[in-house]
Short mmCIF file of C-alpha atoms in Angstrom, two decimals:
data_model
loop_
_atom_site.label_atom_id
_atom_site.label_comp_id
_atom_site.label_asym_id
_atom_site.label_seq_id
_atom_site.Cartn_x
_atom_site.Cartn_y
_atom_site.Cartn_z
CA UNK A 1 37.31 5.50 -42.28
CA UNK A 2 34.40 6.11 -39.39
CA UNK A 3 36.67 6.33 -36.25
CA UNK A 4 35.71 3.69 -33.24
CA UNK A 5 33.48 4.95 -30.52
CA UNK A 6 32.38 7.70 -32.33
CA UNK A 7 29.18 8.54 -33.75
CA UNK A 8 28.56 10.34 -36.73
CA UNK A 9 27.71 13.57 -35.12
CA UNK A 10 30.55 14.01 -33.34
CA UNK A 11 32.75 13.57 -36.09
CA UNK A 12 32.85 17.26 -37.08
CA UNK A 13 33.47 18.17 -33.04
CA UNK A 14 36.70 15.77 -33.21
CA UNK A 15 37.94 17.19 -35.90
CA UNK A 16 38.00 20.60 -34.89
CA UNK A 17 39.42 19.24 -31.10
CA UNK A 18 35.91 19.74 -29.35
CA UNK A 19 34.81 16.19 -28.59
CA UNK A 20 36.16 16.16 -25.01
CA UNK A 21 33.58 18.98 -23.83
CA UNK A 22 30.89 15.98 -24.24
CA UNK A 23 33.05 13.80 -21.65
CA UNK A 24 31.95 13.11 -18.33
CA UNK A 25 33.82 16.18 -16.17
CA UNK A 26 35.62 14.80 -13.25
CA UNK A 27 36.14 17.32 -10.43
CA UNK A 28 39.32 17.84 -9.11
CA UNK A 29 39.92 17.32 -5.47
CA UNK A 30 40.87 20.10 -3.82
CA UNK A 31 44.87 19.44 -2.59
CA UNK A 32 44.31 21.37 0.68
CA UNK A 33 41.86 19.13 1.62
CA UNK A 34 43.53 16.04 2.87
CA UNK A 35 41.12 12.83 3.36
CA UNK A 36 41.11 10.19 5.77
CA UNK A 37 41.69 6.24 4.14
CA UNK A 38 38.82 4.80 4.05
CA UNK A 39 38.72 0.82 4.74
CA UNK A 40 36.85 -1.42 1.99
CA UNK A 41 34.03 -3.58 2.44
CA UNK A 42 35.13 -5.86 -0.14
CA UNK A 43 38.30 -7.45 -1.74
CA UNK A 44 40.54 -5.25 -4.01
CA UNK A 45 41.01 -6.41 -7.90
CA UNK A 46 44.78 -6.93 -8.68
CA UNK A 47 43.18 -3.94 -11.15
CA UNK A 48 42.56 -1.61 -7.79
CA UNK A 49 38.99 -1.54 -7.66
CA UNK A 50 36.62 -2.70 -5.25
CA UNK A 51 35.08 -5.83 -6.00
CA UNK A 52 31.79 -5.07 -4.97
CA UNK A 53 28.53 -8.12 -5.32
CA UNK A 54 25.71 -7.54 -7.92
CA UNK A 55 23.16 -8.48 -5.16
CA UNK A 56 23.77 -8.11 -1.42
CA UNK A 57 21.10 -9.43 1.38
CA UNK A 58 20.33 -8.08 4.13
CA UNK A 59 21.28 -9.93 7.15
CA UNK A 60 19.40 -10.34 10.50
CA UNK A 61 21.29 -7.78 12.23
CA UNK A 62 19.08 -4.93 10.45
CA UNK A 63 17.49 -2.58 12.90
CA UNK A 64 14.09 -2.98 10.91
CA UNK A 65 13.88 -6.54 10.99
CA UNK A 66 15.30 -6.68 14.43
CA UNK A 67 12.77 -4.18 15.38
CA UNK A 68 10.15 -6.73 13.60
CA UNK A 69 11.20 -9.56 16.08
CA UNK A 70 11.18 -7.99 18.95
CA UNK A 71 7.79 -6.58 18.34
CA UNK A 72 6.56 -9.80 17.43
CA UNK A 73 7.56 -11.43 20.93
CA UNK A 74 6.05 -8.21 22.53
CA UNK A 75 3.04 -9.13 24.83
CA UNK A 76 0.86 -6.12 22.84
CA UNK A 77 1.13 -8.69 19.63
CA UNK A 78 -0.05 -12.01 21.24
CA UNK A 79 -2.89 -13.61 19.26
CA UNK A 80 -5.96 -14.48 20.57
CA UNK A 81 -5.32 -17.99 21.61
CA UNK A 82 -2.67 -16.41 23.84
CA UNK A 83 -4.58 -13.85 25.57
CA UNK A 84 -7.28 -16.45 26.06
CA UNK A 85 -6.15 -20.11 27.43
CA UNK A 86 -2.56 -19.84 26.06
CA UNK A 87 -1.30 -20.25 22.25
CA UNK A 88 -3.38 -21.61 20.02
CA UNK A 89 -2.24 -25.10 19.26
CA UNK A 90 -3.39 -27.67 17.05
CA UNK A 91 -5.61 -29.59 19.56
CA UNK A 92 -6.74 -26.29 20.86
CA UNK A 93 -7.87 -25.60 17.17
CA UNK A 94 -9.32 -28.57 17.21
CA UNK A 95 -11.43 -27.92 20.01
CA UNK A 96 -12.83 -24.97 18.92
CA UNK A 97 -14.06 -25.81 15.73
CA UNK A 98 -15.93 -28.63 17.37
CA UNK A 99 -17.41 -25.87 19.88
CA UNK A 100 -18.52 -24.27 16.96
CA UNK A 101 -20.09 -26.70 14.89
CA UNK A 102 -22.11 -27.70 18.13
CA UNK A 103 -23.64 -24.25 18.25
CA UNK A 104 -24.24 -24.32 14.70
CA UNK A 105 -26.03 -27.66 15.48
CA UNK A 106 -28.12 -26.14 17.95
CA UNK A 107 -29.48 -23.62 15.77
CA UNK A 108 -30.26 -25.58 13.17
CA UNK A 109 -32.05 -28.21 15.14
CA UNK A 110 -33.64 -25.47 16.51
CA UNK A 111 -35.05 -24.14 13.25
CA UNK A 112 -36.14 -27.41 12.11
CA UNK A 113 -38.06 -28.21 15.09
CA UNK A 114 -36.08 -31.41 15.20
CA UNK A 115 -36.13 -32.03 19.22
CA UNK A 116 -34.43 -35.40 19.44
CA UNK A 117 -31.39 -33.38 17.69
CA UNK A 118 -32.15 -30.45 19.56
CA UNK A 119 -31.67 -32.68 23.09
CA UNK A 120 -28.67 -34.10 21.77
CA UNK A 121 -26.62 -31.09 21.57
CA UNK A 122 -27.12 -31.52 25.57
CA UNK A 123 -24.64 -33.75 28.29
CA UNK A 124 -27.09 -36.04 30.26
CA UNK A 125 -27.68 -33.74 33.39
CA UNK A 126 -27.02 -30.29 31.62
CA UNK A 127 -29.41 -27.52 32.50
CA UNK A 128 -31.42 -25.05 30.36
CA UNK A 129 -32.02 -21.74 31.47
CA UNK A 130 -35.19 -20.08 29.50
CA UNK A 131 -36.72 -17.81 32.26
CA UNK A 132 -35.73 -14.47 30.54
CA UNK A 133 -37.75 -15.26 27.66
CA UNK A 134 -40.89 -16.59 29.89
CA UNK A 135 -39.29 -19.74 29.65
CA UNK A 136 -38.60 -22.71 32.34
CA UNK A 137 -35.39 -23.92 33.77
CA UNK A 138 -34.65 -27.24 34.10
CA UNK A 139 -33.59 -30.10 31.95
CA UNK A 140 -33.12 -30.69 27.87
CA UNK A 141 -36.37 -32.43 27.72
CA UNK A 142 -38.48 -29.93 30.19
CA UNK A 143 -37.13 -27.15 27.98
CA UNK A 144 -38.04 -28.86 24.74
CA UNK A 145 -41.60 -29.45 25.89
CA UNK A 146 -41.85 -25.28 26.73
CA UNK A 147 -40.17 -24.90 23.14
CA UNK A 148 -42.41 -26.87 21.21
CA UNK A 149 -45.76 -25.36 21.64
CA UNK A 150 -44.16 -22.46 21.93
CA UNK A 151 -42.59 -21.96 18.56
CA UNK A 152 -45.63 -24.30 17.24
CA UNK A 153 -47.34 -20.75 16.27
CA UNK A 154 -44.66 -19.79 13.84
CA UNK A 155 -44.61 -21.74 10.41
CA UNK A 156 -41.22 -20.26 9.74
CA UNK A 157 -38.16 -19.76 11.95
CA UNK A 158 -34.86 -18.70 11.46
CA UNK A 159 -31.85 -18.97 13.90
CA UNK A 160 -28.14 -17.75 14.24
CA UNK A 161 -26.13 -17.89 15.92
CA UNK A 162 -22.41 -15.44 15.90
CA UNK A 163 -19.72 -13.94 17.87
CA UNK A 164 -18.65 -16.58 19.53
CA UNK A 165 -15.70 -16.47 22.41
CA UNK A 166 -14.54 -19.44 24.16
CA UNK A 167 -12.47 -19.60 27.30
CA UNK A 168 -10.98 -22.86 28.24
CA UNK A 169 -11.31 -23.71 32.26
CA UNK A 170 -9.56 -27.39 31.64
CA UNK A 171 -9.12 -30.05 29.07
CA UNK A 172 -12.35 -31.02 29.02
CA UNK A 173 -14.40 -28.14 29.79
CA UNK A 174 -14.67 -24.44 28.29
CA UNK A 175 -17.21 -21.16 29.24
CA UNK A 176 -18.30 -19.87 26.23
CA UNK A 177 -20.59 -17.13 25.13
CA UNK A 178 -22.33 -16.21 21.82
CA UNK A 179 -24.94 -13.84 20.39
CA UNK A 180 -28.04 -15.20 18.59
CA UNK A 181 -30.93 -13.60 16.55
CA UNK A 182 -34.13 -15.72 15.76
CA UNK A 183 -36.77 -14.37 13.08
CA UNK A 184 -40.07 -15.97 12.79
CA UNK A 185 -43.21 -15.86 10.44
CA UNK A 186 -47.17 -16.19 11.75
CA UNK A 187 -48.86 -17.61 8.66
CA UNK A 188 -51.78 -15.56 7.61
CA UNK A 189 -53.34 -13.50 4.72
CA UNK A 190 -50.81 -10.70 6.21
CA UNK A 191 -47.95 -12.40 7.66
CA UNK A 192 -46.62 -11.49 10.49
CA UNK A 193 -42.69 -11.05 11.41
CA UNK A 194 -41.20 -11.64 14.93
CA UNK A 195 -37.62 -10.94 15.37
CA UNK A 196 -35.89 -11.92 18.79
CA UNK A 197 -32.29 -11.22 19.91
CA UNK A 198 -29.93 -12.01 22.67
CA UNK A 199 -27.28 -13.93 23.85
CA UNK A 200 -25.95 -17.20 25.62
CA UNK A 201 -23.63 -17.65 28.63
CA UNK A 202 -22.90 -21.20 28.41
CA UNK A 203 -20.63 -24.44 30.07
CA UNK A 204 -19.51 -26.45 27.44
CA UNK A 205 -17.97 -30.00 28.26
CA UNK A 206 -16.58 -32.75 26.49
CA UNK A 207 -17.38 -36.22 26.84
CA UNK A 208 -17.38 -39.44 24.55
CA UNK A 209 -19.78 -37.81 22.10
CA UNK A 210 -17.24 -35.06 21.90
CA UNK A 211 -18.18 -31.00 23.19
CA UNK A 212 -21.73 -30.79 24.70
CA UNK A 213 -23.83 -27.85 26.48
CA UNK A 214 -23.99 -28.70 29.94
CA UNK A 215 -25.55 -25.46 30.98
CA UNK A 216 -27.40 -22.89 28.58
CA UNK A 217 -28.39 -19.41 29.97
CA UNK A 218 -30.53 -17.40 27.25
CA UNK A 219 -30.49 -13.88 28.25
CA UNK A 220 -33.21 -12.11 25.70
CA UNK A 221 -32.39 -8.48 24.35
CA UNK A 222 -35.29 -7.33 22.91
CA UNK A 223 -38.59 -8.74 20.77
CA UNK A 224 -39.86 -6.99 18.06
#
């Protein structure tokens, strides 16, 4: 009869009284040493063993995720909305998406040669600043008759506008300022490519249309 718990190999090694050099060897502790009690964790089995959880979580008193928190509320971590205008909140958001889309607008009007939409990214007494690109200052309309023959020379244009940072000075108003790049095409046998880059300092303000440019300073890098 095949004894229980032990496998056919070690059958031979039983018989002969050599099974218990495969055991697991448990060190003796040495009786000079004598060893402090040490309290458990966890509630004792009637059995005397420590009853001990399969899974254990982490609570918030970890020095890592303490750490984590702490950094977090650190004034080296604030977000952008923070550093500029206070936290970001939802009307905030809000706010600046509209910004956005209105210098989006702007560019795209501007492309198109659409001058009614062009004027209409403007509050009714805003001012346009042009002189840096040989341009005129003065209102929407005096700018978009300078713009008009001026770009008239150029079947194609292209306009974009990026890097965009807006700094709230109230509820209603904001200073923002944005790079743009403008590439344009002189029809011909050989075309010819113009590419123009700078950047805006503007006012924004809102009113009952919503966020409007109520003053525009181009300041012209380089044309090329």
């Amino acid at each position: 009869m095949r004894p229980v718990g032990v496998r056919p190999a070690q059958r031979g090694l039983r018989a002969r009284g050599d099974l218990g050099v495969h055991r697991t060897v448990r060190h003796a502790r040495d009786p000079r040493v004598r060893s402090r009690p040490r309290a458990l964790d966890h509630p004792v089995s009637p059995g005397g063993c420590a009853e001990v959880p399969r899974f254990r979580q982490l609570g918030s008193r970890h020095p890592c995720r303490r750490h984590s928190r702490e950094r977090a509320a650190s004034p080296s971590c604030l977000t952008a909305g923070a550093r500029y205008g206070g936290r970001m909140t939802e009307s905030r958001a809000s706010d600046r998406l509209e910004i956005g889309e209105l210098l989006a607008r702007y560019a795209w009007a501007l492309a198109d040669r659409d001058w009614v939409a062009w004027q209409a990214c403007f509050t009714a007494d805003a001012v346009a600043d042009y002189t840096t690109a040989g341009g005129v200052v003065g209102t929407p309309a005096e700018a978009a008759a300078w713009l008009e023959p001026t770009l008239s020379m150029f079947d194609i244009s292209i306009s974009q506008a990026g890097n965009v940072v807006i700094d709230f000075t109230g509820d209603e108003s904001a200073d923002v300022r944005s790079m743009y790049k403008m590439v344009m095409r002189i029809a011909g046998d050989t075309p010819t490519y113009m590419e123009a880059c700078g950047y805006y300092r503007d006012r924004v303000e809102r009113d009952a249309r919503g966020w409007l440019l109520a003053h525009r300073f181009e300041h012209i890098l380089y044309v090329r």
